[in-house]
Short mmCIF file of C-alpha atoms in Angstrom, two decimals:
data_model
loop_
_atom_site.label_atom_id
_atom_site.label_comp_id
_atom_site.label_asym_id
_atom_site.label_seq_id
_atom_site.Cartn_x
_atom_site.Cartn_y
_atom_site.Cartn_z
CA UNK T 1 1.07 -13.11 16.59
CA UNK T 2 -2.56 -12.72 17.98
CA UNK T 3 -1.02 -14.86 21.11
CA UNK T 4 -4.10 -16.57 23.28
CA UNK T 5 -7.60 -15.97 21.96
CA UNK T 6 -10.56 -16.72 24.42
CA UNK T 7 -14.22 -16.54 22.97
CA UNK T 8 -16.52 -15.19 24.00
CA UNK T 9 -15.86 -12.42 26.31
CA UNK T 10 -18.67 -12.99 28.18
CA UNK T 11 -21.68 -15.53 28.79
CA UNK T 12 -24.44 -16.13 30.58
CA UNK T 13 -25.82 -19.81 31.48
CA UNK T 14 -29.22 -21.00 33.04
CA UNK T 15 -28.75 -23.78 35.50
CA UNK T 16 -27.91 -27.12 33.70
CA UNK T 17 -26.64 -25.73 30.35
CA UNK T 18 -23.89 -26.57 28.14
CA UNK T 19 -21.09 -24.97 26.61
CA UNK T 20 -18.02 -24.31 25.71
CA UNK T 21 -15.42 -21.97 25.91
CA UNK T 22 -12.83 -21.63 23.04
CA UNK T 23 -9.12 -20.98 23.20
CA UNK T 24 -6.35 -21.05 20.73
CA UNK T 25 -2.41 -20.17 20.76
CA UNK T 26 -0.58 -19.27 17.49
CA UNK T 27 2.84 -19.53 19.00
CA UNK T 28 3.15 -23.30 18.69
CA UNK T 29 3.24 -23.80 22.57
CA UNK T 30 3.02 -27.51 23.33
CA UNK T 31 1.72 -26.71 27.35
CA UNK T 32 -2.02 -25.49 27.49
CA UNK T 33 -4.49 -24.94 30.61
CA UNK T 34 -7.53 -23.87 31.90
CA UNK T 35 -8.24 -21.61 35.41
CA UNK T 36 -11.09 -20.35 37.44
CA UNK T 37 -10.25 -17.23 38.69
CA UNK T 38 -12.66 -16.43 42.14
CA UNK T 39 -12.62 -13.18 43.86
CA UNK T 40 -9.86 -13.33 46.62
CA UNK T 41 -8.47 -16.37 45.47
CA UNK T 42 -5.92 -17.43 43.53
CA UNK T 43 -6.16 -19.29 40.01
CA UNK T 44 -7.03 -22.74 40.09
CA UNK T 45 -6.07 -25.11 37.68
CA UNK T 46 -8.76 -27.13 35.96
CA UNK T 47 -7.33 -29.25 33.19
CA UNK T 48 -4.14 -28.48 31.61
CA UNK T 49 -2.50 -30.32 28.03
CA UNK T 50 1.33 -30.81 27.58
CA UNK T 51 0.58 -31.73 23.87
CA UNK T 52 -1.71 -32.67 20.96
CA UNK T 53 -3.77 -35.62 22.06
CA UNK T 54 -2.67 -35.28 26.30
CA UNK T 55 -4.74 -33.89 28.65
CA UNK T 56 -5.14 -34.30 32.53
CA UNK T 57 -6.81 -33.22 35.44
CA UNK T 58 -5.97 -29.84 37.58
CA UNK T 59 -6.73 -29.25 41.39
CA UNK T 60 -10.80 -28.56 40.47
CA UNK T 61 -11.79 -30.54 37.30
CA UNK T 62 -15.15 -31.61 38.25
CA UNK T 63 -18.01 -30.35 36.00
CA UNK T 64 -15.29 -29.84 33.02
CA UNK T 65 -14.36 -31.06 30.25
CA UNK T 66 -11.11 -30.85 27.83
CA UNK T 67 -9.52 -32.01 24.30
CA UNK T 68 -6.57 -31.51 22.49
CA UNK T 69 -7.14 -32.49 19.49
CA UNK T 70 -4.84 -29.80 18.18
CA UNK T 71 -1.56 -27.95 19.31
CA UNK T 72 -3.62 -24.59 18.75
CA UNK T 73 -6.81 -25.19 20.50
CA UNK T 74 -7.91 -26.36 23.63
CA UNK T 75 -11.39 -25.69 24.28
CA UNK T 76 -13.26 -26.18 27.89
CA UNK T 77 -16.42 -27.72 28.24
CA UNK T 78 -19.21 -27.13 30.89
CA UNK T 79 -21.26 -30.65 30.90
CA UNK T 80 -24.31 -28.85 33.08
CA UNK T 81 -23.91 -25.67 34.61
CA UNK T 82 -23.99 -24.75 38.47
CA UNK T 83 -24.24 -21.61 40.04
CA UNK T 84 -20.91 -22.61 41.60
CA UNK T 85 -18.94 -22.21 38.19
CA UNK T 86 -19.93 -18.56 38.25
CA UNK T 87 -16.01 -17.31 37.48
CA UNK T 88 -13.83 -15.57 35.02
CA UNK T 89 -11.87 -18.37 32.85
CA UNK T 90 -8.49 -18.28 31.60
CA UNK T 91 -6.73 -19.65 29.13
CA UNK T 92 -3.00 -20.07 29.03
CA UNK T 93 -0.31 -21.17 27.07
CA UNK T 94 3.93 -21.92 27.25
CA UNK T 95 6.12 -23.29 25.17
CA UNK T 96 6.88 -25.69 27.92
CA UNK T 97 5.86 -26.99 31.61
CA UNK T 98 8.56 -29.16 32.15
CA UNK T 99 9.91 -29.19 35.84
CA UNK T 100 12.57 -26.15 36.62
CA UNK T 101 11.33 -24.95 33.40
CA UNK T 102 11.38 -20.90 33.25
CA UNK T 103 8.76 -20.75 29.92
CA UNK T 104 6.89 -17.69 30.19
CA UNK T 105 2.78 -18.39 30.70
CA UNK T 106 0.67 -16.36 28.51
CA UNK T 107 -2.38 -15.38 29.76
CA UNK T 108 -5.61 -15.27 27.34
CA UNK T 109 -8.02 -11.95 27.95
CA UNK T 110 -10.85 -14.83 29.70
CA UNK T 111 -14.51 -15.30 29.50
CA UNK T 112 -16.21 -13.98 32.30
CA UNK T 113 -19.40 -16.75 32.66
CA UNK T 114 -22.35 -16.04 35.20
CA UNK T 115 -24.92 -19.54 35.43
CA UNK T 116 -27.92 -18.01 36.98
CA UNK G 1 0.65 -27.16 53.24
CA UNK G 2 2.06 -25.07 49.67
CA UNK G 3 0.83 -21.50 50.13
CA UNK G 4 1.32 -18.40 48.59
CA UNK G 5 0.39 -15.52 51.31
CA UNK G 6 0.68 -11.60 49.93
CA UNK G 7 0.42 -8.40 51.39
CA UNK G 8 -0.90 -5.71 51.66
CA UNK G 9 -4.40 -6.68 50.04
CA UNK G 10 -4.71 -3.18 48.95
CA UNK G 11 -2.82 -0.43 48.32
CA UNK G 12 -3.82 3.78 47.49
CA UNK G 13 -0.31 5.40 46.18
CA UNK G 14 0.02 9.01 44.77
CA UNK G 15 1.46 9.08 41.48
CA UNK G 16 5.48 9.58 41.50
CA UNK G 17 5.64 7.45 44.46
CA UNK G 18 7.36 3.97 45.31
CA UNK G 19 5.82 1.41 46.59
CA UNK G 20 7.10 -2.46 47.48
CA UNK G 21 4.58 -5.18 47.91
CA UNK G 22 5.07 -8.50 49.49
CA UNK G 23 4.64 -12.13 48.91
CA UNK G 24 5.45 -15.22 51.60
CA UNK G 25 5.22 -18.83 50.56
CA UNK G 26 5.75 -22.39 51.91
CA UNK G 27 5.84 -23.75 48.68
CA UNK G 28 8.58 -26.97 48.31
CA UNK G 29 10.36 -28.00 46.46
CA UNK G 30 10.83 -24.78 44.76
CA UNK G 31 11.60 -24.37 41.43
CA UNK G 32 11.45 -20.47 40.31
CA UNK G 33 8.78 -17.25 42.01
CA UNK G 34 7.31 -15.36 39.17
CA UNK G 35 5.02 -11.92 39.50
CA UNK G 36 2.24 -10.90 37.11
CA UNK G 37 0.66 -7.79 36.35
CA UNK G 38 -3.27 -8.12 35.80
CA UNK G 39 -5.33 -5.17 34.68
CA UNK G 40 -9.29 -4.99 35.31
CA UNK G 41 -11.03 -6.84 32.54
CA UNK G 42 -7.55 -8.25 31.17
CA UNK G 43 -5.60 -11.85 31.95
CA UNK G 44 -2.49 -11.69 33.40
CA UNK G 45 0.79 -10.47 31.88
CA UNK G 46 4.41 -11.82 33.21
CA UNK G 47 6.54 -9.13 34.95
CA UNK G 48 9.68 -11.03 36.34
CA UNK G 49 10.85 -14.53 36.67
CA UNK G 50 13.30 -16.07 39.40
CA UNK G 51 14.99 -19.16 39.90
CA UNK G 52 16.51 -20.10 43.35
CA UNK G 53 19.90 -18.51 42.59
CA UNK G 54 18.44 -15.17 41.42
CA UNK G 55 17.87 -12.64 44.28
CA UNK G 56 16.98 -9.42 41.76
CA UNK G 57 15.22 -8.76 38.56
CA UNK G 58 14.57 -5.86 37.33
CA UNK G 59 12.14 -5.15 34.07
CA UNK G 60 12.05 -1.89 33.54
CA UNK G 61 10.36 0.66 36.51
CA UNK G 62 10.09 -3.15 38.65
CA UNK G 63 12.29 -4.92 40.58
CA UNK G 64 11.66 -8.29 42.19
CA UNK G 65 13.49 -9.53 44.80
CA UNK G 66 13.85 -12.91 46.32
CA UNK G 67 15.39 -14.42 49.57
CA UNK G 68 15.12 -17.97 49.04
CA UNK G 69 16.02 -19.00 52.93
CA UNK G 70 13.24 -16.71 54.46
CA UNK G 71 10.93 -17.87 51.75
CA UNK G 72 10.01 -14.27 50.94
CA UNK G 73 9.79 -12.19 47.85
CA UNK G 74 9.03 -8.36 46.94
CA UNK G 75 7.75 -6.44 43.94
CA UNK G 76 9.10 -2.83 44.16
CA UNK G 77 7.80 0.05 41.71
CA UNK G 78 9.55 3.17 40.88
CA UNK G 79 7.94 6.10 40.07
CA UNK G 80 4.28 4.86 40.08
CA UNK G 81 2.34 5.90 36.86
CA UNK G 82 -1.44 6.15 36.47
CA UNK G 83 -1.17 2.71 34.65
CA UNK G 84 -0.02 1.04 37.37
CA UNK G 85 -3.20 0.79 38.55
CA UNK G 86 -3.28 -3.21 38.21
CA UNK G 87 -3.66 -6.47 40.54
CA UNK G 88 0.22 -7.95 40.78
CA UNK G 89 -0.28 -12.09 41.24
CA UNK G 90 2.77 -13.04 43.15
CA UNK G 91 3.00 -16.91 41.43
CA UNK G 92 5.15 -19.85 43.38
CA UNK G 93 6.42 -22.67 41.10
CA UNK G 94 7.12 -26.43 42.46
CA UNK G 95 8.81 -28.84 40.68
CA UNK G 96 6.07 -32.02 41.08
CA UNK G 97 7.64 -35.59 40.42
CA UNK G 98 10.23 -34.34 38.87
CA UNK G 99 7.93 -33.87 35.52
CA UNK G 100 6.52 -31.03 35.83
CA UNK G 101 5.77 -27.77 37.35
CA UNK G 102 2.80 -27.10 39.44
CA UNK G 103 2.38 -23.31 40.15
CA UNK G 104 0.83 -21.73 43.67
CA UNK G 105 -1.10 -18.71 42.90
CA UNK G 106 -1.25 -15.56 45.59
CA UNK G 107 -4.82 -13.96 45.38
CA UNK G 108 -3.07 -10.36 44.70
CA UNK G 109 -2.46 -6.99 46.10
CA UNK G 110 -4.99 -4.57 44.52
CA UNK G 111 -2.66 -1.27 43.28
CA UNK G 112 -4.13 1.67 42.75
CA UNK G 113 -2.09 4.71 41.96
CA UNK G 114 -4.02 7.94 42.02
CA UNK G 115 -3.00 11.70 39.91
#
């Protein structure tokens, strides 16, 4: 199993690009999602998926983008890029998110994204 | 307000040594504490996982503890090794409307374990 997959590894943006960052799973996990991580924060949620076809919105989805079109991939678009988004992204995957569920949450290696 | 509050921020250990770090929440309604290991460059990996009734796990060299009354938990390390050297994400789940969980991340304690 390659596990998560993130591409790329890094990026840089001008001000107002687009793009988007790839992720896929080959463990058949039905619960995807996206974070921001910030230095001396925590993760933040952005969007996450519980399946194929369901997405939602996390504690900072503005600017983003998602689709599951897929149970593998769940890429994350950037509509126009800020300075603001500046972050290292993660991707992350369980077999489940249900509530009281104990599902390990595997971690992608992230795309570290500067928007100058 | 659902926090996740950990301590120290950093942390300088000789190799061979133990250390314990900490992690305080006010997450509710709780539904299991789990702590991560992150390397530089590298996404998080899962270390331990604990659900209300579970006041130990070990996995290997680490032991987590949890007291579920003062709202507390600590990550102790045996025997530090060079590849210690990590950030350990202390991680508070909630169960939200009963559908889900919603997790509360700490913003880490920086290890490093020098020769």
């Amino acid at each position: 199993n390659a596990g998560v997959t993130q591409t790329p590894k890094f990026q840089v943006l001008k001000t107002g690009q687009s793009m988007t960052l790839q992720c896929a799973q080959d463990m058949n996990h039905e619960y995807m999602s996206w974070y921001r991580q910030d230095p001396g924060m925590g993760l933040r949620l952005i969007h996450y998926s519980v399946g194929a076809g369901i997405t939602d919105q996390g504690e900072v989805p503005n600017g983003y983008n998602v689709s599951r079109s897929t149970t593998e991939d769940f890429p994350l678009r950037l509509l126009s890029a800020a300075p603001s988004q500046t972050s290292v992204y993660f991707c992350a995957s369980s077999y489940s998110n249900q509530a009281g569920s104990t599902d390990t949450q595997y971690f992608g290696p992230g795309t570290r994204l500067t928007v100058l | 307000k659902n926090q996740v509050e950990q301590s120290p921020q950093s942390l300088i250990i000789l190799e061979g040594k133990n250390c314990t770090l900490q992690c305080n929440y006010t997450v509710s309604p709780f539904s299991n504490l789990r702590w991560y290991k992150q390397d530089t460059g590298r996404g998080p990996v899962s270390l331990t996982i604990m659900t209300f009734s579970e006041n130990t796990k070990s996995n290997g060299r680490y032991t987590a503890t949890l007291d579920a009354d003062t709202k507390q938990s600590s990550l102790h390390i045996t025997a530090s090794q060079l590849s210690d050297s990590a950030s350990y994400i202390c991680v508070v789940s909630a169960s939200w409307g009963y559908n889900f969980n919603k997790f509360y991340f700490g913003s880490g304690t920086k290890l490093n374990v020098k020769p």
